[in-house]
Tab-separated table of C-alpha atoms and ligand atoms in Angstrom:
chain	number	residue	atom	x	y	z
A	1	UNK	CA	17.047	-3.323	-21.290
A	2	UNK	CA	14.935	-4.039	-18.791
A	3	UNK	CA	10.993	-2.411	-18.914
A	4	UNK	CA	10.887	0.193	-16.392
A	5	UNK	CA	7.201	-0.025	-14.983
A	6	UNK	CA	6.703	3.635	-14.238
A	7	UNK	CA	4.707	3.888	-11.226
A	8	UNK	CA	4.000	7.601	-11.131
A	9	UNK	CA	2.402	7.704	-14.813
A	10	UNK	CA	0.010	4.542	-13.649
A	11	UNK	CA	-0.301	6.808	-10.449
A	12	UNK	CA	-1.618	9.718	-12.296
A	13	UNK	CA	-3.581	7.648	-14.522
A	14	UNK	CA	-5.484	5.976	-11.929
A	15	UNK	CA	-5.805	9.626	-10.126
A	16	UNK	CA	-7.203	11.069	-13.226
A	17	UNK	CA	-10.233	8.125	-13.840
A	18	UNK	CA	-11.255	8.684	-10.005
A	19	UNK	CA	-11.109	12.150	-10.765
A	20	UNK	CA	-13.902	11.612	-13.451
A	21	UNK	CA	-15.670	9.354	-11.875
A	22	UNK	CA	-16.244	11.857	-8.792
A	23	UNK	CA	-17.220	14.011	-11.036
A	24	UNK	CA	-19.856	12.183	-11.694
A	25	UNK	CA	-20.480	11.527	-8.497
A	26	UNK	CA	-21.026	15.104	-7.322
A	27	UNK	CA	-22.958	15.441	-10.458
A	28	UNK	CA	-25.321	12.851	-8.993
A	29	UNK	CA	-25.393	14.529	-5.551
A	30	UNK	CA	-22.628	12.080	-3.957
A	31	UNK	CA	-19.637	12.972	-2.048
A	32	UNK	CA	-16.779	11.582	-0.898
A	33	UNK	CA	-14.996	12.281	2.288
A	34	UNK	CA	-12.136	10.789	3.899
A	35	UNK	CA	-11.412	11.088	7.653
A	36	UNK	CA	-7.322	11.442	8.214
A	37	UNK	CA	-6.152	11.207	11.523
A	38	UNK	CA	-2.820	12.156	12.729
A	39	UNK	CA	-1.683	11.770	16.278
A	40	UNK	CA	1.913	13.039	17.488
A	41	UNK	CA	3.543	15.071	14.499
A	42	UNK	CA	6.299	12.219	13.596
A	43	UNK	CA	7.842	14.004	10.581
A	44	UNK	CA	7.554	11.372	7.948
A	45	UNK	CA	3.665	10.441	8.664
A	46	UNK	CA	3.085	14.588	8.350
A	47	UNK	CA	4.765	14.038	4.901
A	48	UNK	CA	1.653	11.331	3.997
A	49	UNK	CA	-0.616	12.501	5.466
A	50	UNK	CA	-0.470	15.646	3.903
A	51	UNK	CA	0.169	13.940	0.181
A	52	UNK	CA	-2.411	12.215	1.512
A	53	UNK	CA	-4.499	15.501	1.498
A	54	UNK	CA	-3.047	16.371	-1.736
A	55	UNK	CA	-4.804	13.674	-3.485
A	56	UNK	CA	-7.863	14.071	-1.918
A	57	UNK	CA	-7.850	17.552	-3.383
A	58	UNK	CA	-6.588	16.578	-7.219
A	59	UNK	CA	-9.399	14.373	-7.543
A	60	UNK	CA	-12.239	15.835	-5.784
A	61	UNK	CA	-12.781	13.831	-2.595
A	62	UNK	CA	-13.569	15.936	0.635
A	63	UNK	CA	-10.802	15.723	3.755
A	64	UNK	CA	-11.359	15.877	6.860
A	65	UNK	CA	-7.702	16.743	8.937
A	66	UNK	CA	-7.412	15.644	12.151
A	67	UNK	CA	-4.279	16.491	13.930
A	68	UNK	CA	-4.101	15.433	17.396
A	69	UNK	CA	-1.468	16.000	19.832
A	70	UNK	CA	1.068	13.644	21.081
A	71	UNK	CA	-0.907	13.411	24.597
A	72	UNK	CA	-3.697	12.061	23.145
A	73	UNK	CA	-4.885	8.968	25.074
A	74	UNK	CA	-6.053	5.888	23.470
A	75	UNK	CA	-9.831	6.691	25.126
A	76	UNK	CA	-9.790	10.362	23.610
A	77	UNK	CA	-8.934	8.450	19.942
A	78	UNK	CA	-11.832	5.896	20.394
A	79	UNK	CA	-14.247	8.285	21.318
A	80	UNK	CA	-13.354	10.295	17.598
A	81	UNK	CA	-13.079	6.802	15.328
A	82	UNK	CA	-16.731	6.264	16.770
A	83	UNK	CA	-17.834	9.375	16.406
A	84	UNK	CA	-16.201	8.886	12.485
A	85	UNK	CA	-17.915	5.430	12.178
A	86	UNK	CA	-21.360	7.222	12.637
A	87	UNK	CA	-21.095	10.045	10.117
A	88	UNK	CA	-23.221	9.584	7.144
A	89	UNK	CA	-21.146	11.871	5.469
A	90	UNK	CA	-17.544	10.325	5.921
A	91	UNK	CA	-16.859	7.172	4.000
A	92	UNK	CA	-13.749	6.342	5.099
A	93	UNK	CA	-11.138	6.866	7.995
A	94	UNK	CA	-7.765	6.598	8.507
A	95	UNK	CA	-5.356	6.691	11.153
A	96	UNK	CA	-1.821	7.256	9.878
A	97	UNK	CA	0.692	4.648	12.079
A	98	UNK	CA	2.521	4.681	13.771
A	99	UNK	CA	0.328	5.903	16.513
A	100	UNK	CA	1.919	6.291	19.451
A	101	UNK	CA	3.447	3.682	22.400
A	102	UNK	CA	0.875	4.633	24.907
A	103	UNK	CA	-1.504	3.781	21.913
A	104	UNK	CA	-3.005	-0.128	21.243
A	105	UNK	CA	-2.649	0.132	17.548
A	106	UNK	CA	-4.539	-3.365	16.857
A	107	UNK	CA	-7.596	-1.973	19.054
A	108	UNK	CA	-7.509	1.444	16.792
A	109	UNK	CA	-7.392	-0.761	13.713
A	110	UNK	CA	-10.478	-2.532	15.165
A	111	UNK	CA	-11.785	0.079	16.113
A	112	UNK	CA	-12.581	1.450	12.781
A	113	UNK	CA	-15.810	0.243	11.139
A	114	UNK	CA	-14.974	-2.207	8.342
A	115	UNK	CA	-17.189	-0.309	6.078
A	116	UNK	CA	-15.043	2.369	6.198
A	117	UNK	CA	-11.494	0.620	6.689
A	118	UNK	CA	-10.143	2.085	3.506
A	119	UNK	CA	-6.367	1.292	4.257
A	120	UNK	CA	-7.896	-2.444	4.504
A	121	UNK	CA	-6.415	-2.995	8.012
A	122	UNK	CA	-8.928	-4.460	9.746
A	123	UNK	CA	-9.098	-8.040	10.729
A	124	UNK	CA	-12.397	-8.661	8.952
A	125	UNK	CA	-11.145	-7.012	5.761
A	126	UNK	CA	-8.003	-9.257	5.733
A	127	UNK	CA	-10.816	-11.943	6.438
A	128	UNK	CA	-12.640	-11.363	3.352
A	129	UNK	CA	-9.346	-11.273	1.175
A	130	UNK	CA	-8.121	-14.414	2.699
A	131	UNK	CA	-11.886	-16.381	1.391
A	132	UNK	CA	-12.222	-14.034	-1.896
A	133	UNK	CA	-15.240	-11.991	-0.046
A	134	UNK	CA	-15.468	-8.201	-1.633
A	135	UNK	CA	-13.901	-5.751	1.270
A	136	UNK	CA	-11.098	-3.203	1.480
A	137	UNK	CA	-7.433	-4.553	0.298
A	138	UNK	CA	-4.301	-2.848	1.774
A	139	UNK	CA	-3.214	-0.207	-0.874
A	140	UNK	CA	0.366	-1.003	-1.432
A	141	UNK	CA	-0.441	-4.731	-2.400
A	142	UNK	CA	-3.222	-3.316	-4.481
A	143	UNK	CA	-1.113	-0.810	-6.458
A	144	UNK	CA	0.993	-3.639	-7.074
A	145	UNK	CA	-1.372	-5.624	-8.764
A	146	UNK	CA	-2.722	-2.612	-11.009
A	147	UNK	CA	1.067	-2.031	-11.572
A	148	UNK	CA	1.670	-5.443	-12.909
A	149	UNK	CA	-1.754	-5.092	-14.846
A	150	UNK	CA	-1.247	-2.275	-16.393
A	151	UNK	CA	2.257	-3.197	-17.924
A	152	UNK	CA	0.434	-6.061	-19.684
A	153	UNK	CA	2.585	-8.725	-17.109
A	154	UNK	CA	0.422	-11.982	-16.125
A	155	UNK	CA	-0.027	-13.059	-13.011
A	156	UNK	CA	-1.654	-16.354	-13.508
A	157	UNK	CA	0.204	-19.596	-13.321
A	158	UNK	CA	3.485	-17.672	-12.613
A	159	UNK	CA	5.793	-18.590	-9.833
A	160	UNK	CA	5.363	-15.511	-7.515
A	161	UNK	CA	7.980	-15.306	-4.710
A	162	UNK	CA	7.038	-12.382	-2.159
A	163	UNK	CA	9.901	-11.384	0.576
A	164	UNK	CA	8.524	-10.368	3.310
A	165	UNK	CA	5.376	-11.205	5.755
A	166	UNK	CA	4.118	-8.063	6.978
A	167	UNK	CA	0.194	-7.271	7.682
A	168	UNK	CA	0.516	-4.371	5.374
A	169	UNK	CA	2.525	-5.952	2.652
A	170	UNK	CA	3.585	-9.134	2.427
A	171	UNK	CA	0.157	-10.975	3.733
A	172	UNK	CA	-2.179	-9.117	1.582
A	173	UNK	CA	0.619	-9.320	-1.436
A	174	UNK	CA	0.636	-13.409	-1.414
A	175	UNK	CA	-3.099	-13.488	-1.260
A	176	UNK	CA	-3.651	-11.229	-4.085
A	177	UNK	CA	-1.263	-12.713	-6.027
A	178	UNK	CA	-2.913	-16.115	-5.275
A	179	UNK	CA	-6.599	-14.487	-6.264
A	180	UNK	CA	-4.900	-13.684	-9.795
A	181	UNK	CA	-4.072	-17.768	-9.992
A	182	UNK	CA	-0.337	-17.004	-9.501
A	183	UNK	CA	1.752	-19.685	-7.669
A	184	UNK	CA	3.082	-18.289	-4.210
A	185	UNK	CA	5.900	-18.582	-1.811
A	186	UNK	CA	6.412	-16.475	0.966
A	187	UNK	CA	9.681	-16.089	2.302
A	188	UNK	CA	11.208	-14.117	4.923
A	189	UNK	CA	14.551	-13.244	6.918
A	190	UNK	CA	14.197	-16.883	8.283
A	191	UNK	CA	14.047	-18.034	5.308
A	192	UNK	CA	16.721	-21.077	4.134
A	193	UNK	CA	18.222	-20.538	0.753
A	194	UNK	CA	16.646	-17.272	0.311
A	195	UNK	CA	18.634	-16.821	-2.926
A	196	UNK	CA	17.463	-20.288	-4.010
A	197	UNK	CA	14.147	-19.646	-3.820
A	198	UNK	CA	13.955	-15.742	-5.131
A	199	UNK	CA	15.837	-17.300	-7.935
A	200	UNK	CA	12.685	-19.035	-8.788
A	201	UNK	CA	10.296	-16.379	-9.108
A	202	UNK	CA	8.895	-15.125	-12.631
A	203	UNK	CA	7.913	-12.200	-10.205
A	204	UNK	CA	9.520	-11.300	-7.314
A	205	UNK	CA	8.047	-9.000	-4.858
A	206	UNK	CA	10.405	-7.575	-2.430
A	207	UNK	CA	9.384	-5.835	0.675
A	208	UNK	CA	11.923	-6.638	3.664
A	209	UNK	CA	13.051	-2.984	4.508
A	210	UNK	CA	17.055	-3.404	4.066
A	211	UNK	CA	18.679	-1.249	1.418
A	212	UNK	CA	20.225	-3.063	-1.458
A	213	UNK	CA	19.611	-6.385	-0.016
A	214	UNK	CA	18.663	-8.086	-3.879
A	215	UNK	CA	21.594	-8.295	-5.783
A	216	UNK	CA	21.533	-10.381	-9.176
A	217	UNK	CA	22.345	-13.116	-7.624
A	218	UNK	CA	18.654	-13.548	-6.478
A	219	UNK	CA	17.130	-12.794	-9.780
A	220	UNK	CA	16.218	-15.555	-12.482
A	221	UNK	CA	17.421	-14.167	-15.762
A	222	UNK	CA	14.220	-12.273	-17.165
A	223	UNK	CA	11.547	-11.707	-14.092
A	224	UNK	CA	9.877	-9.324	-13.073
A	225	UNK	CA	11.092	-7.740	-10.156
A	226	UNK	CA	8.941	-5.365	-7.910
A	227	UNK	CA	10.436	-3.199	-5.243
A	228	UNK	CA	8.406	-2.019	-2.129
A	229	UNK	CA	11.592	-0.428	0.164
A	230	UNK	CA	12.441	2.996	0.313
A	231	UNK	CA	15.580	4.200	1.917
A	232	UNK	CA	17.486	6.963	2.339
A	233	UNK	CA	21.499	6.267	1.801
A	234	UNK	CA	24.904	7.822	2.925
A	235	UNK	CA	25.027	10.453	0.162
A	236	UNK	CA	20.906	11.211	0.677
A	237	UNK	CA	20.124	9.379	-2.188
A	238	UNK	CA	16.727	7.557	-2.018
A	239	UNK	CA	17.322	3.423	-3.344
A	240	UNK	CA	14.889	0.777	-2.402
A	241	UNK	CA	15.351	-3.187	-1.026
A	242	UNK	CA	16.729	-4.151	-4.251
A	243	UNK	CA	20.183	-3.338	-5.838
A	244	UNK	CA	18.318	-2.038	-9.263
A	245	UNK	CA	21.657	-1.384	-11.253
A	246	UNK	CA	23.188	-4.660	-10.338
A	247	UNK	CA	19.105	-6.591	-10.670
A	248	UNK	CA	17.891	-4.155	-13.670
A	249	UNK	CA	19.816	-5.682	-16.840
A	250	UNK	CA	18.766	-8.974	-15.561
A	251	UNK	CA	14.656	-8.552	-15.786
A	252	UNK	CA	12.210	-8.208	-18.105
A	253	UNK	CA	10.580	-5.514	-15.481
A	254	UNK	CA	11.643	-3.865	-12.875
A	255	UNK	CA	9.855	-0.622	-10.576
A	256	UNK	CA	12.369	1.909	-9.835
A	257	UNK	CA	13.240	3.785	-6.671
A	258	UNK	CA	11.378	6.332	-6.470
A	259	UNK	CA	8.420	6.611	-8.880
A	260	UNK	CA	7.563	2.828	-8.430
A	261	UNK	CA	5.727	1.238	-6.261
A	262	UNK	CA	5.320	4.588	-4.145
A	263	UNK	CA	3.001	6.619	-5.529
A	264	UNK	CA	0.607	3.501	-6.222
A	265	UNK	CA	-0.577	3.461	-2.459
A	266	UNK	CA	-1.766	6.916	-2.336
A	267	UNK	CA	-3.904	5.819	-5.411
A	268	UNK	CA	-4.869	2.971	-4.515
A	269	UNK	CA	-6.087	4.605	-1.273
A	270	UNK	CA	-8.196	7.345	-2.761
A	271	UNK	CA	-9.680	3.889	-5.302
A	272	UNK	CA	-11.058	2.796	-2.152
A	273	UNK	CA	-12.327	5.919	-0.893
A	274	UNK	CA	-14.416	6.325	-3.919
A	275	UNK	CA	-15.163	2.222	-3.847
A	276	UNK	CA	-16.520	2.883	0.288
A	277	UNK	CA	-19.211	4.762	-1.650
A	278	UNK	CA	-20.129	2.668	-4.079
A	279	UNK	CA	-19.736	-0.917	-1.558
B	1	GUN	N1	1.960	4.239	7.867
B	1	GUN	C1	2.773	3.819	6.860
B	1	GUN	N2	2.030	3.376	5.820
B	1	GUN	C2	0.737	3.517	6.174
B	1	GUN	C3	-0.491	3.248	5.518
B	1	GUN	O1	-0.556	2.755	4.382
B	1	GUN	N3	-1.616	3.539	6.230
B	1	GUN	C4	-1.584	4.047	7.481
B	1	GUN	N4	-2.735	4.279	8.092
B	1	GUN	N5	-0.458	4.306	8.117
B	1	GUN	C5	0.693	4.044	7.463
């Protein structure tokens, strides 16, 4: 049987050393606040943003809500993120995206100092990752890492094959996995012989946002297999990108679907909240 690497209890552990180390904090005479911006009330950002809010709470760091309406224009949004970027006391800021059409989401994104970039967003911030300078890393590839970490699973000198090559993900996944001396291949839905080269990985990040797509036929006989896709199915059922009953007896490792990869971002998120203090 497989390892199950159970994302929620490394979650809650993370959750729990911020939570001290706030303590502290206040202790000291520090706080921590976090801006969260919503604009337009999409149902599924309400549903992070407010766990969002949640986890701000368990561990101690201030929130500050802002829920905007729909009609906001891109001017009225700018005008708050500076306003946000001179606060002494807010540390970091977040806009929840999508934001929306009538909305330049790379100018928001720039828009946001890069001290304070705490989803890790921002072109310098991606910068700094790319030439191993300190700055904010985008918290799903980050929760990743402390996932893989925290099962006692190297990264160095292992063939790492990431699917997908998005800004939030799969970018910021192959260049952390690259910082930790693993060897990297990104591949993608252009990808030739995608089943060729997943077959190669000793761990396989997948993050291509189709339901079931990674069968066993993509999986070397004992990887690791991490799974960032969460879908809803016909009977309402959540499953991720990869087919874990068909992939599962086939790894060493594998995150389930839900209480993976999940509930890492939210921590990983409030880790750099507390880290925009201490930068
Ligand atoms: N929308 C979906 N995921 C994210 C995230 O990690 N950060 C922000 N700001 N918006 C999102």
């Amino acid at each position: 049987m497989a390892q199950l690497i159970d994302g929620k209890l490394i979650s809650t552990q993370i959750k729990d050393e911020l939570k001290e180390k706030v303590a502290k904090m206040k202790a000291e005479g520090t706080e921590v606040c976090l801006a969260v911006i919503q604009v337009g009330n999409d149902p599924a950002s309400s549903v992070y943003v407010n766990n969002k809010k949640k986890a701000c709470e368990y561990i101690g760091i201030n929130s500050l809500a802002y829920e905007l309406p729909e009609s906001t224009t891109e001017e009225e949004l700018l005008d708050l993120i500076g306003e946000l970027n001179e606060r002494a006391d807010v540390n970091g800021i977040l806009v929840q995206l999508p934001v929306p059409k009538h909305i330049d989401e790379d100018k928001i994104i720039k828009a946001i100092s890069p001290k304070k970039d705490v989803d890790g967003f921002h072109p310098q911030s991606v910068g700094a990752l790319c030439i191993g300078q300190p700055g904010f890393v985008s918290c799903t590839p980050a929760g990743i890492i402390q996932l893989l970490k925290r099962s006692g699973i190297e990264i160095e000198g292992k063939e790492c094959v990431v699917v997908g090559r998005s800004n939030i993900v799969g970018k910021p996944m192959s260049l952390l996995l690259l910082r930790e001396n693993g060897t990297v291949t990104v591949a993608h839905s252009r990808t030739k012989d995608l089943k060729e080269i997943c077959k190669r990985a000793d761990i396989l990040v997948v993050a291509i946002g189709k339901p079931k797509f990674i069968t066993e036929e993509y999986v070397k006989e004992g990887a690791v297999v991490i799974d960032v896709g969460i879908h809803r199915n016909a009977d309402n059922k959540l499953c991720g990108d990869v087919d874990f009953e068909a992939v599962e007896p086939h790894c060493s490792a594998i995150t389930p679907v839900p209480g993976g990869v999940g509930p890492m971002t939210i921590a990983m998120l409030m880790n750099n909240c507390v880290e925009s203090v201490e930068m």
